[in-house]
Coordinates of C-alpha atoms in Angstrom, one line a residue:
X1 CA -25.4 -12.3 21.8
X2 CA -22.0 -11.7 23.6
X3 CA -21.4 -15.7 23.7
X4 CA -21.7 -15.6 19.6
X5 CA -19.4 -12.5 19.6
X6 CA -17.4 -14.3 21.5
X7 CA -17.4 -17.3 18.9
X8 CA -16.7 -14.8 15.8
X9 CA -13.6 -13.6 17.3
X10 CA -12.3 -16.9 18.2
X11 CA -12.8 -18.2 14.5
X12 CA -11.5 -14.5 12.9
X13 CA -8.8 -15.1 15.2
X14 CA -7.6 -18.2 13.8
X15 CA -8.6 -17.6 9.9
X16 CA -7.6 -13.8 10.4
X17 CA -4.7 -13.6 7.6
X18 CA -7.0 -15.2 5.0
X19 CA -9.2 -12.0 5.6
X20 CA -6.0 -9.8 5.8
X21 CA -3.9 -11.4 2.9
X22 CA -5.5 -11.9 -0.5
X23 CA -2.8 -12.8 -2.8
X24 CA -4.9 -15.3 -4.8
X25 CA -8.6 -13.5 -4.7
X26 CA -11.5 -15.4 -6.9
X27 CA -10.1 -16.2 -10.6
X28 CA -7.0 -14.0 -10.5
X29 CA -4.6 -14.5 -13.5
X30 CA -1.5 -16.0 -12.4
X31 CA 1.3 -13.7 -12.7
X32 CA 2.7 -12.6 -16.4
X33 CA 6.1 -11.0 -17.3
X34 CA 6.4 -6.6 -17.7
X35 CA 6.9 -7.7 -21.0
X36 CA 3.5 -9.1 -21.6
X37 CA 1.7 -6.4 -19.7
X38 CA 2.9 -3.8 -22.1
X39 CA 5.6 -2.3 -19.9
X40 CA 8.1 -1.2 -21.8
X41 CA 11.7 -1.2 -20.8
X42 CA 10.8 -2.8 -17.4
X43 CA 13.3 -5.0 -16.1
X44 CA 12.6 -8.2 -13.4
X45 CA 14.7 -8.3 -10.7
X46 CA 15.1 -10.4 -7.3
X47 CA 16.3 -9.5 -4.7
X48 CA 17.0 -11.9 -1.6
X49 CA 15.4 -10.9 1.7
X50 CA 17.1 -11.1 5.7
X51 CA 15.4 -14.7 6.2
X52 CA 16.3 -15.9 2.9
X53 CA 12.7 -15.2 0.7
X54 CA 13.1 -13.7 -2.3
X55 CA 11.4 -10.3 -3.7
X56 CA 10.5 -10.0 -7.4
X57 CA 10.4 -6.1 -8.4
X58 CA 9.7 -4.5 -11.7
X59 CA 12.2 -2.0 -12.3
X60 CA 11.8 0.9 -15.2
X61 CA 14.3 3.7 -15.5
X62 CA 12.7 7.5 -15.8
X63 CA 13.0 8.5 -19.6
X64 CA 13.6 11.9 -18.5
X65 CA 17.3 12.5 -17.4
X66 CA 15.5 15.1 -14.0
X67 CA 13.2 12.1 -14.1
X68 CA 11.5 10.7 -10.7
X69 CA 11.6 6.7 -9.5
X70 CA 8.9 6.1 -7.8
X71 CA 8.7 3.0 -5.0
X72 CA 5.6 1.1 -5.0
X73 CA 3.9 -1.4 -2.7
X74 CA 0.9 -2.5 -4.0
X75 CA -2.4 -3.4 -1.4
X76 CA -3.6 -6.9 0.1
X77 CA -4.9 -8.2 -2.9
X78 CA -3.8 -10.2 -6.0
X79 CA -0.8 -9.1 -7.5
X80 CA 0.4 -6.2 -10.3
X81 CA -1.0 -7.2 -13.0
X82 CA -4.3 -8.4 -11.9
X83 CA -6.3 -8.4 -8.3
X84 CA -9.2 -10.5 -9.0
X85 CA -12.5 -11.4 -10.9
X86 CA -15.5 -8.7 -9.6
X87 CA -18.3 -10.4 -8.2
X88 CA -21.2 -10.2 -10.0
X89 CA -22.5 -6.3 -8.3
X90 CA -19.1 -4.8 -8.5
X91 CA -17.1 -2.8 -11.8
X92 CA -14.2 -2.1 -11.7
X93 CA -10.8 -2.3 -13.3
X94 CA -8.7 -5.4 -12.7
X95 CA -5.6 -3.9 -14.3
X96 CA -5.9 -0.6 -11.7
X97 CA -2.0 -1.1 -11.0
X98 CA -1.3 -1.0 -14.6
X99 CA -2.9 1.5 -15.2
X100 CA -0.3 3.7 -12.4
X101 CA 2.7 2.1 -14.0
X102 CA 2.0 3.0 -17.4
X103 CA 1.3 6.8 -16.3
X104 CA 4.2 6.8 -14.4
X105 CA 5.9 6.0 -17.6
X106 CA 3.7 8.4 -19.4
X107 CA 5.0 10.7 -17.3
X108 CA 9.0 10.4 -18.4
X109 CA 9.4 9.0 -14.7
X110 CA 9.9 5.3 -13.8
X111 CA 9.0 3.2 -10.9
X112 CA 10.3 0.2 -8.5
X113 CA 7.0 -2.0 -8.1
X114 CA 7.3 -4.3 -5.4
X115 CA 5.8 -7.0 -5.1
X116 CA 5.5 -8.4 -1.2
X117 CA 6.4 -12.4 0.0
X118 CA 3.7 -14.4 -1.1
X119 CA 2.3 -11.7 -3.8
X120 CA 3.6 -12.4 -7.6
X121 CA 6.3 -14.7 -7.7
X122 CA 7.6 -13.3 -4.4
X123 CA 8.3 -16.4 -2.3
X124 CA 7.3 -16.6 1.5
X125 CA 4.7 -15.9 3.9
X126 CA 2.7 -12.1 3.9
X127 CA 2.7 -11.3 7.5
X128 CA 3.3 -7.6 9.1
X129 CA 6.4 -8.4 10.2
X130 CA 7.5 -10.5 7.2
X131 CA 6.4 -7.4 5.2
X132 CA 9.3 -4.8 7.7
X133 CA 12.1 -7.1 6.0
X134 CA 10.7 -6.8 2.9
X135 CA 11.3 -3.2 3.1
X136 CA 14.7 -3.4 4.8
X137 CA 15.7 -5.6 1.6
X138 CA 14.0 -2.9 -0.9
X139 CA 15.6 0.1 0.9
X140 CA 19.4 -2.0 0.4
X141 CA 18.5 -1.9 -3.4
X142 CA 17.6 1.7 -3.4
X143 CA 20.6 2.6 -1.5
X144 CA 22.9 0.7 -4.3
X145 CA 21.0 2.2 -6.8
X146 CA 21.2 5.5 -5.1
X147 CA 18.2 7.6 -7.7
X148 CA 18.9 10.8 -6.7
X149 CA 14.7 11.8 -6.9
X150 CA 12.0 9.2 -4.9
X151 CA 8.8 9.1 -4.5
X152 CA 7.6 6.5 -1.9
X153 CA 4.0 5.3 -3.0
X154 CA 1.9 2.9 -0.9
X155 CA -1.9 1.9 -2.1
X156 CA -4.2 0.6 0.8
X157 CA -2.2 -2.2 3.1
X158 CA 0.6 -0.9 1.1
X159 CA 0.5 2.4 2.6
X160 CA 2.5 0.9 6.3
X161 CA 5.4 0.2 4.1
X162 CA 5.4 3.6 2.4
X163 CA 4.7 5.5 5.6
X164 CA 7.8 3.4 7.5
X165 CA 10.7 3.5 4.0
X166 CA 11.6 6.5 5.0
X167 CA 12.8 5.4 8.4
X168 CA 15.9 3.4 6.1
X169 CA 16.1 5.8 3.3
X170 CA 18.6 8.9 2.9
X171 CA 15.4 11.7 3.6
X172 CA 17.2 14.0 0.8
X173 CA 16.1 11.9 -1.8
X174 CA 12.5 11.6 -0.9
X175 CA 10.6 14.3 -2.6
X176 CA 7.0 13.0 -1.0
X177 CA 5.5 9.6 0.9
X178 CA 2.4 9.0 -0.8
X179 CA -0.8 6.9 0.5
X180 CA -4.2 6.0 -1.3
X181 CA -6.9 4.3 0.5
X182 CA -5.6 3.3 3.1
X183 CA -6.5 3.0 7.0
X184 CA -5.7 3.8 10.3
X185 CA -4.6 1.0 11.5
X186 CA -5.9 -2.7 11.9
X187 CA -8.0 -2.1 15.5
X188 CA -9.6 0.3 13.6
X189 CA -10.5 -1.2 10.5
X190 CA -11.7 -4.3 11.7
X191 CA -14.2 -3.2 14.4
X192 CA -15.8 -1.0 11.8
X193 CA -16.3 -3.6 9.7
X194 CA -17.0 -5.8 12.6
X195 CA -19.0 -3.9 14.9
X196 CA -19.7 -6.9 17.3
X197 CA -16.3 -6.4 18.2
X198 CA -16.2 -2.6 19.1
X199 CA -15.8 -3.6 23.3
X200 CA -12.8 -5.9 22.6
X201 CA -9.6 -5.7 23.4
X202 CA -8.7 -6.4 19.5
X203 CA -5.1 -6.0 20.5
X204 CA -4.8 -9.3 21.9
X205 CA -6.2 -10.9 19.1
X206 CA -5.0 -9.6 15.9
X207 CA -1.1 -10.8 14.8
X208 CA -1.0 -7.6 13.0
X209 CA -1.0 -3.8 13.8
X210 CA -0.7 -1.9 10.7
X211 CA -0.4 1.2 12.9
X212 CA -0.7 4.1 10.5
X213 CA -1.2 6.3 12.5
X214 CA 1.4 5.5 14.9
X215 CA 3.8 5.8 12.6
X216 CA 2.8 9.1 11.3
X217 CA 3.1 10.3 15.1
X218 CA 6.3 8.7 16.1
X219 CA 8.0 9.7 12.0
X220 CA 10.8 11.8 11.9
X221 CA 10.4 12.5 8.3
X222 CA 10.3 16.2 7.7
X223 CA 9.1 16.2 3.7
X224 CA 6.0 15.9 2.3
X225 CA 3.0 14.0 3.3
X226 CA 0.4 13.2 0.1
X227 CA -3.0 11.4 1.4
X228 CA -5.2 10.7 -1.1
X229 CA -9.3 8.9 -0.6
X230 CA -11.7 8.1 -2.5
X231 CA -14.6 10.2 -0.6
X232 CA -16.9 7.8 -1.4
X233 CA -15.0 4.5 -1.0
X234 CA -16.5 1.9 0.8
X235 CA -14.1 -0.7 1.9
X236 CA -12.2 1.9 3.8
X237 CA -13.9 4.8 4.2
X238 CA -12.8 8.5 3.8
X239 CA -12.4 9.5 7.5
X240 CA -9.5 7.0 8.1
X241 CA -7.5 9.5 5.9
X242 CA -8.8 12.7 7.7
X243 CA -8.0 10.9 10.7
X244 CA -4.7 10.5 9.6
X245 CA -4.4 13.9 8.2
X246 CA -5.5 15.3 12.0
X247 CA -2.3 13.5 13.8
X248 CA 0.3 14.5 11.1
X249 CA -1.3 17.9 11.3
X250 CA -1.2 17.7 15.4
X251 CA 2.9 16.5 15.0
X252 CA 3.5 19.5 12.5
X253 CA 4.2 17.2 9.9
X254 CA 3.7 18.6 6.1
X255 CA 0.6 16.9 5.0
X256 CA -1.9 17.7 3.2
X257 CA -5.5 15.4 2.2
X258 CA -6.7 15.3 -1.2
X259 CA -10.5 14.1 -2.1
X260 CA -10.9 12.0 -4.7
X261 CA -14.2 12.6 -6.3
X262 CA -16.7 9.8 -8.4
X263 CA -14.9 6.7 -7.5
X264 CA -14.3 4.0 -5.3
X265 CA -11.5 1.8 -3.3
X266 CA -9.9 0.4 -6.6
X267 CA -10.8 2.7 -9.5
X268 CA -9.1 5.9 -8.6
X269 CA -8.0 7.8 -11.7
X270 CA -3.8 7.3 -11.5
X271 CA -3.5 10.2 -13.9
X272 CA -5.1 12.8 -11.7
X273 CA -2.9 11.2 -8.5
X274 CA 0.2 11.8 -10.7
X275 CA -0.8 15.6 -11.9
X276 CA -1.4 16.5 -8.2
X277 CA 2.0 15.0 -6.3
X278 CA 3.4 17.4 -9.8
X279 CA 2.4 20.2 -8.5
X280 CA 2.7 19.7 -4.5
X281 CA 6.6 18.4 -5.2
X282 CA 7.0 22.0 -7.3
X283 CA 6.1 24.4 -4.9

């Protein structure tokens, strides 16, 4: 059994970033403009990255003068508009991301969505550390911009990005670092969904940490921490968020966990997200 396991991890090791990188899932819809996905007012903008990729970002002013921009990076799969046919025992929403955009506007707010290298029409390779000078490049735009109220959102494998933003950002403009479904980190993640692999040194294996947790301990961000999991999501499951919850809580950090009832990985309800980070960024 051990010489098989053995085999696995040799072939995961060398097809690992199709499992990790999914930015053309079963029938996705290539890529349309804001325009044509009913987002009003959204403007496409590139902006060019260390190593010469270029970033595509959807950029919508807040409505509301006190208004809030929120910074997006969306998870592993597909892209903005669209991440991918179900298979034939799944439901759920392909337009999820949407969905958060258009409350966001709902809201009198607006939003920077980014799309990561090799997502959308975002040129170059996904990779962890492809994925830091994507931020470094987002965080030069920000500073430019300089919105006086942000909200750092990251959804799933979007959340390492979110977590590290504030790390480049001025930390008087971040009202709250938000995270949805995402994990611990990659060791983590994969063992549980590979138990075979629970007595290896994954470490030596994978070409990507995704450290969550890490970066919560090591953050010197003093704001707001929002964590919010499906409880009964089964790609990731809940405890990788009450895991994370327990170290922030350990470092003193302000964070707090929020249970999202009746749904899964994908099919959160955006509205009740938005009402909650409302109220936690009033009091």
């Amino acid at each position: 059994m051990r010489f098989i396991s053995h085999i696995k991890l040799f072939v995961m090791s060398l097809l690992q970033d199709r499992f990790i990188f999914r930015p053309y899932p079963s029938n996705v819809d290539a890529v349309k403009t804001a325009e044509e996905y009913s987002l009003p007012e959204t403007t496409t903008i590139s902006i060019e990255t260390e190593d010469n990729d270029r970033l595509t970002l959807w950029v919508k002013q807040p409505e509301n003068p006190n208004g809030i921009m929120f910074i997006l990076f969306h998870g592993n799969t597909g892209h903005w508009g669209d991440v991918g046919k179900p298979s034939k025992n799944e439901n759920y929403n392909r337009e999820y991301r949407l969905k958060l955009l258009k409350e966001i506007i709902k809201n009198g707010n607006g939003f920077v969505a980014v799309s990561n290298r090799g997502y959308g029409s975002s040129t170059g390779r996904p990779s962890e550390e492809n994925f830091a000078k994507d931020k470094l490049a987002v965080a030069k735009f920000l500073e430019k911009e300089n919105y006086p109220k942000l909200i750092i959102f990251g959804e799933s494998l979007g959340a390492t990005n979110a977590l590290k933003m504030n790390e480049t950002l001025d930390y008087k403009n971040i009202l709250a670092v938000v995270i949805v479904a995402s994990f611990t980190n990659l060791v983590d993640k994969t063992k549980e969904s590979y138990p075979e692999f629970k007595d290896f040194d994954l470490t030596k294996v994978l070409h990507h940490a995704f450290d969550n947790k890490n970066t919560l301990e090591n953050t010197s961000f003093k704001g707001k921490f929002l964590l919010f999991h499906p409880v009964e999501d089964q790609t990731t499951p809940f405890h990788h968020s009450e895991e994370l919850l327990k170290r922030g809580e350990e470092r003193g950090l302000d964070i707090k966990l929020f249970p999202l009832e009746n749904c899964g990985h994908i099919t959160w309800n955006a509205s009740e997200i938005l009402d909650t980070i409302k109220k936690e960024i009033q009091n």
